[in-house]
Amino acid sequence: MGRQRVYCWENGHDPTDESQLYLSEVFDVPWSDVKRYGWPHWLPGQHQPVDLGSVPAATVLRDAIGNLTRRSAIAASSGALITLCTQWSQDAQAHQLDQALTGETACDTGLVDRLEEASRTLTALPTADRQHTVELIDAHLSTATTLIETGRHNEPTTLRLHALAARLGQTAGWTRFDIGEHGSAGRLWEGALHAAHAARATDLGTSILADFAYQAIWLRDPSTAIGLLDRTLDCTTHPRARALLHIRKARAHAISSDERLCYRSLHACEELLDTSSPDPVPAWCSWMSPADYLIDAGRCFLDFGDLRAGVSYIDNGLAELQTPRAKTSAIFQTYQAEALARAGNPEHAAAVLTASLDTAKRIGATRCVELARQAAPAFNAYRDLKPVSTVLARLQNQ
């Protein structure tokens, strides 16, 4: 396919069926999807988020559920995410009103009670167990969406169903994110954000925007992450929540090689962690601790080439990480292994990286394995050492 032909496709001329067939084979997209969605909508990465409130939340959720079988490794564009986030931040204060609603119930609220209870159980499962319940989470999300679409219920029950769908969509998005399906994760989070918007659940929506920002950091798209975080900071006042958002801003600034703004965000995070509040900590950031601050700060120092500070902060953070969090430990151990290798301690680094890979395999988090692959160049000078060669060989095969 020549450049002239591609230029024509980019400027309003649809490719022939034969050309689309070749392209679908390259992108591993079923021909049935090509015919169903049409040009260029079947292409990976073509999805654009829907404006909040422009369509029913159930429509966005149903579309996300229906597309889970499609190859979807490409996340939504940064501009579209920033627009979606801006809409949320502008509406956030309005959604805090009218919490006490009354009316006659036309839907079996007992069913909603049971779905909420099951949802709490599913979303609270450790990552190691959650990998085995993906289909169950998807089924609950589909059930909640169907009830929204077809059920007859009063406004309080409608709000509960939308909040339920938002929590399930958020969890389902994380299951895709952990296995590297970033496009599917983004679409599920988009649906969850629409549901949170319909539920007037400001705090829940803010947590979903924070997930989008984390995904952007993971994909090394710092400008998108910073844009999302700046707007998300306008939506929350709790010190712990703001501390989490600032540590993520610090990571984004470190990726951008902006030391001044990175250190400013690190300082803000540290101060906020020492700030008390009479309000309960939002559930979505309750795990945020000084240990998380130390380890992410250490990762920032590594990005700037300060190995001594990086190793020290990460070691201290891992020592303080009290609650068992398998996925978090696997990620942080990879940071530690890279820091140790770069600091000239390859055998210890290899042992730590091996432990990280063991955890990643146990919990089914392929993105943790990919992170370990990104750390592999730090071991290049030590390939002749047996522990190093062993773990690098495992990386190639896992």
Coordinates of C-alpha atoms in Angstrom, one line a residue:
M1 CA 0.0 0.0 0.0
G2 CA 1.7 3.2 -1.2
R3 CA 1.7 6.5 0.5
Q4 CA -0.6 8.0 -2.1
R5 CA -3.2 5.5 -1.3
V6 CA -2.9 6.1 2.5
Y7 CA -3.1 9.9 1.8
C8 CA -6.4 9.4 0.0
W9 CA -7.8 7.4 2.8
E10 CA -6.9 10.1 5.3
N11 CA -8.6 12.7 3.1
G12 CA -12.1 11.4 2.7
H13 CA -11.7 8.5 0.2
D14 CA -12.8 5.1 1.7
P15 CA -10.5 2.1 1.0
T16 CA -12.0 -0.8 -1.0
D17 CA -13.2 -3.9 0.7
E18 CA -10.0 -5.7 -0.4
S19 CA -7.8 -3.0 1.2
Q20 CA -9.9 -3.1 4.4
L21 CA -9.5 -6.8 4.5
Y22 CA -5.7 -6.5 4.4
L23 CA -5.8 -3.8 7.1
S24 CA -8.1 -5.9 9.3
E25 CA -5.6 -8.7 9.2
V26 CA -2.8 -6.3 10.2
F27 CA -4.8 -5.0 13.1
D28 CA -6.2 -8.4 14.0
V29 CA -9.8 -7.1 13.8
P30 CA -12.5 -9.6 12.8
W31 CA -14.1 -9.0 9.3
S32 CA -17.5 -9.0 11.0
D33 CA -16.5 -6.0 13.0
V34 CA -15.2 -4.2 9.9
K35 CA -18.6 -4.7 8.3
R36 CA -20.5 -3.8 11.4
Y37 CA -18.8 -0.6 12.4
G38 CA -17.7 0.7 9.0
W39 CA -14.8 2.8 7.9
P40 CA -12.9 4.2 9.9
H41 CA -14.8 3.3 13.1
W42 CA -13.5 -0.3 13.2
L43 CA -9.9 0.9 13.4
P44 CA -8.3 0.5 16.8
G45 CA -8.1 3.8 18.7
Q46 CA -10.9 5.5 16.7
H47 CA -13.3 5.8 19.7
Q48 CA -14.0 9.3 21.0
P49 CA -15.6 9.8 24.4
V50 CA -19.2 11.0 24.5
D51 CA -20.1 14.4 26.1
L52 CA -21.4 13.9 29.6
G53 CA -25.2 14.1 29.7
S54 CA -25.6 14.0 25.9
V55 CA -26.9 10.4 25.9
P56 CA -28.2 8.1 28.7
A57 CA -25.3 6.6 30.7
A58 CA -26.7 3.1 29.9
T59 CA -26.0 3.7 26.3
V60 CA -22.4 4.4 26.9
L61 CA -22.1 1.4 29.3
R62 CA -23.8 -0.9 26.8
D63 CA -21.5 0.2 24.0
A64 CA -18.5 -0.5 26.3
I65 CA -19.8 -3.9 27.2
G66 CA -20.5 -4.7 23.6
N67 CA -17.0 -3.9 22.5
L68 CA -15.1 -5.9 25.1
T69 CA -14.4 -8.7 22.5
R70 CA -12.7 -6.3 20.1
R71 CA -9.0 -5.8 20.1
S72 CA -8.6 -2.5 22.0
A73 CA -5.0 -1.7 23.1
I74 CA -5.2 2.0 22.2
A75 CA -6.5 4.5 24.8
A76 CA -8.7 7.5 23.9
S77 CA -7.0 10.7 22.7
S78 CA -5.6 13.1 25.3
G79 CA -7.8 16.0 24.0
A80 CA -11.0 14.0 24.3
L81 CA -10.1 12.9 27.8
I82 CA -9.3 16.5 28.9
T83 CA -12.7 17.7 27.5
L84 CA -14.5 14.9 29.3
C85 CA -12.7 15.8 32.5
T86 CA -13.5 19.5 32.1
Q87 CA -17.2 18.7 31.8
W88 CA -17.0 16.7 34.9
S89 CA -15.3 19.4 37.0
Q90 CA -17.8 22.0 35.8
D91 CA -20.7 19.9 36.9
A92 CA -19.2 18.4 40.1
Q93 CA -20.6 20.9 42.6
A94 CA -24.1 20.7 41.1
H95 CA -24.1 16.9 41.7
Q96 CA -23.7 17.4 45.4
L97 CA -27.4 18.6 45.6
D98 CA -30.7 16.8 46.0
Q99 CA -29.3 13.7 47.8
A100 CA -32.5 13.1 49.8
L101 CA -35.1 12.0 47.2
T102 CA -38.4 10.3 47.8
G103 CA -41.0 8.4 45.8
E104 CA -42.9 5.1 45.3
T105 CA -40.7 2.2 44.3
A106 CA -41.8 0.4 41.2
C107 CA -38.7 -1.8 41.0
D108 CA -37.7 -4.6 43.5
T109 CA -35.3 -2.7 45.7
G110 CA -34.4 -6.0 47.3
L111 CA -32.7 -7.0 44.0
V112 CA -30.8 -3.7 44.0
D113 CA -29.7 -4.4 47.6
R114 CA -28.4 -7.9 46.6
L115 CA -26.6 -6.5 43.6
E116 CA -25.0 -3.8 45.7
E117 CA -23.9 -6.4 48.2
A118 CA -22.5 -8.6 45.5
S119 CA -20.8 -5.7 43.9
R120 CA -19.1 -4.7 47.2
T121 CA -17.8 -8.3 47.5
L122 CA -16.5 -8.4 44.0
T123 CA -14.8 -5.0 43.9
A124 CA -13.2 -5.6 47.3
L125 CA -11.6 -8.9 46.3
P126 CA -7.7 -9.0 46.3
T127 CA -6.2 -8.7 42.8
A128 CA -5.1 -12.3 43.0
D129 CA -8.7 -13.4 43.3
R130 CA -10.3 -10.7 41.1
Q131 CA -8.6 -12.1 38.0
H132 CA -10.8 -15.2 38.3
T133 CA -14.1 -13.2 38.5
V134 CA -13.8 -11.0 35.4
E135 CA -16.8 -12.6 33.7
L136 CA -18.8 -12.3 36.9
I137 CA -18.1 -8.6 37.2
D138 CA -19.0 -8.1 33.6
A139 CA -22.3 -10.0 34.1
H140 CA -23.2 -7.8 37.1
L141 CA -22.4 -4.7 35.1
S142 CA -24.6 -5.9 32.3
T143 CA -27.4 -6.7 34.7
A144 CA -27.2 -3.2 36.3
T145 CA -27.1 -1.6 32.8
T146 CA -30.2 -3.6 31.8
L147 CA -32.1 -2.5 34.9
I148 CA -31.2 1.1 34.0
E149 CA -32.4 0.6 30.5
T150 CA -35.6 -1.3 31.0
G151 CA -36.5 -1.1 34.7
R152 CA -39.3 1.0 36.2
H153 CA -38.1 2.6 39.4
N154 CA -38.2 5.9 41.2
E155 CA -35.4 8.4 41.3
P156 CA -33.6 7.2 44.4
T157 CA -33.4 3.7 42.9
T158 CA -32.3 5.1 39.6
L159 CA -29.4 6.9 41.4
R160 CA -28.5 3.7 43.2
L161 CA -28.4 1.7 39.9
H162 CA -26.3 4.3 38.2
A163 CA -23.8 4.4 41.1
L164 CA -23.7 0.6 41.1
A165 CA -23.0 0.5 37.4
A166 CA -20.3 3.1 37.9
R167 CA -18.5 1.1 40.5
L168 CA -18.7 -2.1 38.5
G169 CA -17.6 -0.3 35.3
Q170 CA -14.6 1.1 37.2
T171 CA -13.6 -2.3 38.5
A172 CA -14.1 -4.0 35.1
G173 CA -11.9 -1.2 33.6
W174 CA -9.2 -2.1 36.0
T175 CA -9.3 -5.7 35.1
R176 CA -8.6 -4.7 31.4
F177 CA -6.0 -2.2 32.4
D178 CA -4.1 -4.8 34.3
I179 CA -3.8 -7.1 31.2
G180 CA -2.8 -4.2 28.9
E181 CA -6.2 -3.7 27.1
H182 CA -6.0 0.1 27.5
G183 CA -8.7 0.9 25.0
S184 CA -11.3 -1.4 26.7
A185 CA -10.3 0.0 30.1
G186 CA -10.9 3.5 28.8
R187 CA -14.3 2.7 27.4
L188 CA -15.4 1.0 30.6
W189 CA -14.2 4.0 32.6
E190 CA -15.9 6.4 30.3
G191 CA -19.2 4.4 30.8
A192 CA -18.5 4.4 34.5
L193 CA -18.0 8.2 34.5
H194 CA -21.3 8.7 32.7
A195 CA -23.0 6.5 35.2
A196 CA -21.4 8.4 38.1
H197 CA -22.5 11.7 36.5
A198 CA -26.1 10.4 36.3
A199 CA -25.9 9.2 39.9
R200 CA -24.7 12.6 41.0
A201 CA -21.8 10.7 42.7
T202 CA -19.1 13.4 42.6
D203 CA -16.6 11.5 44.7
L204 CA -17.0 8.4 42.6
G205 CA -16.5 10.3 39.3
T206 CA -13.4 12.0 40.7
S207 CA -11.9 8.6 41.4
I208 CA -12.6 7.5 37.8
L209 CA -10.8 10.6 36.5
A210 CA -7.9 9.8 38.7
D211 CA -7.8 6.3 37.1
F212 CA -7.6 7.9 33.6
A213 CA -4.7 10.1 34.8
Y214 CA -2.9 7.0 36.2
Q215 CA -3.4 5.2 32.9
A216 CA -1.9 8.2 31.1
I217 CA 1.2 8.1 33.4
W218 CA 1.5 4.4 32.8
L219 CA 1.4 5.0 29.0
R220 CA 4.0 7.7 29.4
D221 CA 1.7 10.5 28.3
P222 CA 2.5 13.1 31.0
S223 CA 0.8 16.0 29.4
T224 CA -2.6 14.2 29.4
A225 CA -2.1 13.1 33.0
I226 CA -1.2 16.6 34.1
G227 CA -4.2 18.1 32.3
L228 CA -6.5 15.6 33.9
L229 CA -5.0 16.0 37.4
D230 CA -5.2 19.7 37.3
R231 CA -8.9 19.6 36.7
T232 CA -9.5 16.7 39.1
L233 CA -7.9 18.6 41.9
D234 CA -10.7 21.1 41.5
C235 CA -13.2 18.4 42.3
T236 CA -12.0 17.3 45.7
T237 CA -11.0 19.0 49.0
H238 CA -10.0 16.0 51.2
P239 CA -6.3 16.1 52.0
R240 CA -5.7 12.4 51.4
A241 CA -7.4 12.6 47.9
R242 CA -5.4 15.7 47.0
A243 CA -2.2 14.0 48.2
L244 CA -2.8 11.1 45.8
L245 CA -3.4 13.5 42.9
H246 CA -0.3 15.5 43.7
I247 CA 2.0 12.4 43.9
R248 CA 0.6 11.4 40.4
K249 CA 1.4 14.9 39.2
A250 CA 4.9 14.5 40.5
R251 CA 5.3 11.3 38.5
A252 CA 4.0 13.0 35.4
H253 CA 6.4 15.9 35.8
A254 CA 9.3 13.5 36.4
I255 CA 8.5 11.8 33.1
S256 CA 8.5 15.2 31.5
S257 CA 11.9 15.9 33.1
D258 CA 10.5 19.0 34.9
E259 CA 12.3 18.9 38.2
R260 CA 11.0 22.1 39.6
L261 CA 7.3 21.2 39.2
C262 CA 7.9 17.6 40.2
Y263 CA 9.5 18.7 43.5
R264 CA 6.7 21.2 44.1
S265 CA 4.1 18.4 43.7
L266 CA 6.1 16.1 46.0
H267 CA 6.2 18.8 48.6
A268 CA 2.4 19.4 48.3
C269 CA 1.8 15.6 48.7
E270 CA 4.0 15.4 51.8
E271 CA 2.2 18.4 53.4
L272 CA -1.2 17.0 52.6
L273 CA -0.4 13.6 54.1
D274 CA 0.3 15.5 57.4
T275 CA -3.0 17.4 57.2
S276 CA -5.9 16.1 59.2
S277 CA -9.6 16.4 58.2
P278 CA -12.9 15.9 60.1
D279 CA -14.4 14.3 57.0
P280 CA -13.9 10.6 56.4
V281 CA -11.3 9.6 53.8
P282 CA -12.9 8.8 50.4
A283 CA -12.8 5.0 49.9
W284 CA -11.0 5.4 46.5
C285 CA -7.9 6.9 48.1
S286 CA -8.0 5.3 51.6
W287 CA -4.9 3.2 50.8
M288 CA -2.7 6.2 50.1
S289 CA 0.0 6.3 52.7
P290 CA 3.4 7.8 53.5
A291 CA 4.9 4.5 52.1
D292 CA 3.3 5.2 48.7
Y293 CA 4.7 8.8 48.8
L294 CA 8.2 7.5 49.6
I295 CA 8.2 4.9 46.8
D296 CA 6.8 7.2 44.1
A297 CA 9.2 10.0 45.2
G298 CA 12.0 7.5 44.9
R299 CA 10.8 6.7 41.3
C300 CA 10.9 10.4 40.5
F301 CA 14.5 10.6 41.8
L302 CA 15.4 7.7 39.6
D303 CA 14.0 9.5 36.6
F304 CA 16.2 12.4 37.4
G305 CA 19.3 10.2 37.8
D306 CA 19.6 10.6 41.6
L307 CA 20.3 6.9 42.4
R308 CA 21.2 7.4 46.0
A309 CA 18.0 9.2 46.9
G310 CA 16.0 6.8 44.7
V311 CA 17.2 3.7 46.3
S312 CA 16.9 5.1 49.8
Y313 CA 13.3 6.4 49.4
I314 CA 12.1 3.2 47.7
D315 CA 13.7 0.9 50.3
N316 CA 12.2 2.9 53.1
G317 CA 8.8 3.0 51.4
L318 CA 8.7 -0.8 50.9
A319 CA 9.7 -1.3 54.6
E320 CA 6.7 0.9 55.6
L321 CA 4.2 -0.7 53.3
Q322 CA 2.0 -2.3 55.9
T323 CA -1.1 -3.6 54.2
P324 CA -0.5 -6.5 51.8
R325 CA -1.2 -5.1 48.3
A326 CA 0.1 -7.6 45.8
K327 CA -0.1 -5.6 42.6
T328 CA 1.3 -2.5 44.3
S329 CA 4.2 -4.5 45.7
A330 CA 5.0 -6.0 42.3
I331 CA 5.2 -2.5 40.8
F332 CA 7.2 -1.1 43.6
Q333 CA 9.6 -4.0 43.7
T334 CA 10.3 -3.4 40.0
Y335 CA 11.2 0.2 40.8
Q336 CA 13.5 -1.1 43.5
A337 CA 15.1 -3.7 41.3
E338 CA 15.9 -1.1 38.6
A339 CA 17.3 1.2 41.3
L340 CA 19.5 -1.5 42.7
A341 CA 20.8 -2.5 39.3
R342 CA 21.6 1.0 38.3
A343 CA 23.3 1.5 41.7
G344 CA 25.6 -1.5 41.1
N345 CA 23.9 -4.2 43.2
P346 CA 22.8 -6.6 40.4
E347 CA 22.4 -9.8 42.4
H348 CA 20.1 -8.2 45.0
A349 CA 18.3 -6.5 42.1
A350 CA 17.8 -9.8 40.3
A351 CA 16.3 -11.3 43.4
V352 CA 13.9 -8.5 43.9
L353 CA 12.8 -8.6 40.2
T354 CA 12.3 -12.3 40.5
A355 CA 9.9 -11.7 43.4
S356 CA 8.1 -9.1 41.4
L357 CA 7.6 -11.5 38.5
D358 CA 6.4 -14.2 40.9
T359 CA 3.7 -11.8 42.2
A360 CA 2.7 -10.6 38.7
K361 CA 2.3 -14.2 37.6
R362 CA 0.2 -15.1 40.6
I363 CA -2.2 -12.2 40.3
G364 CA -2.4 -12.3 36.4
A365 CA -1.2 -8.7 36.0
T366 CA 0.6 -8.7 32.7
R367 CA 1.2 -4.9 32.8
C368 CA 3.5 -5.6 35.8
V369 CA 5.5 -8.0 33.6
E370 CA 5.7 -5.3 30.9
L371 CA 7.0 -2.9 33.5
A372 CA 9.7 -5.4 34.4
R373 CA 10.7 -5.6 30.8
Q374 CA 11.1 -1.8 30.7
A375 CA 13.5 -2.1 33.7
A376 CA 15.6 -4.8 31.9
P377 CA 18.1 -2.4 30.3
A378 CA 19.4 -1.5 33.8
F379 CA 20.8 -5.1 34.0
N380 CA 22.6 -5.1 30.6
A381 CA 26.1 -4.7 32.1
Y382 CA 25.6 -7.8 34.3
R383 CA 24.2 -10.3 31.9
D384 CA 27.2 -12.7 32.7
L385 CA 26.0 -13.1 36.3
K386 CA 23.9 -16.2 36.8
P387 CA 21.0 -14.6 38.8
V388 CA 20.8 -11.8 36.2
S389 CA 20.8 -14.1 33.2
T390 CA 18.2 -16.3 34.8
V391 CA 15.7 -13.5 35.5
L392 CA 16.3 -11.9 32.0
A393 CA 15.6 -15.2 30.4
R394 CA 12.4 -15.6 32.4
L395 CA 11.4 -12.1 31.2
Q396 CA 11.8 -13.1 27.6
N397 CA 9.6 -16.2 28.1
Q398 CA 6.9 -14.9 30.5

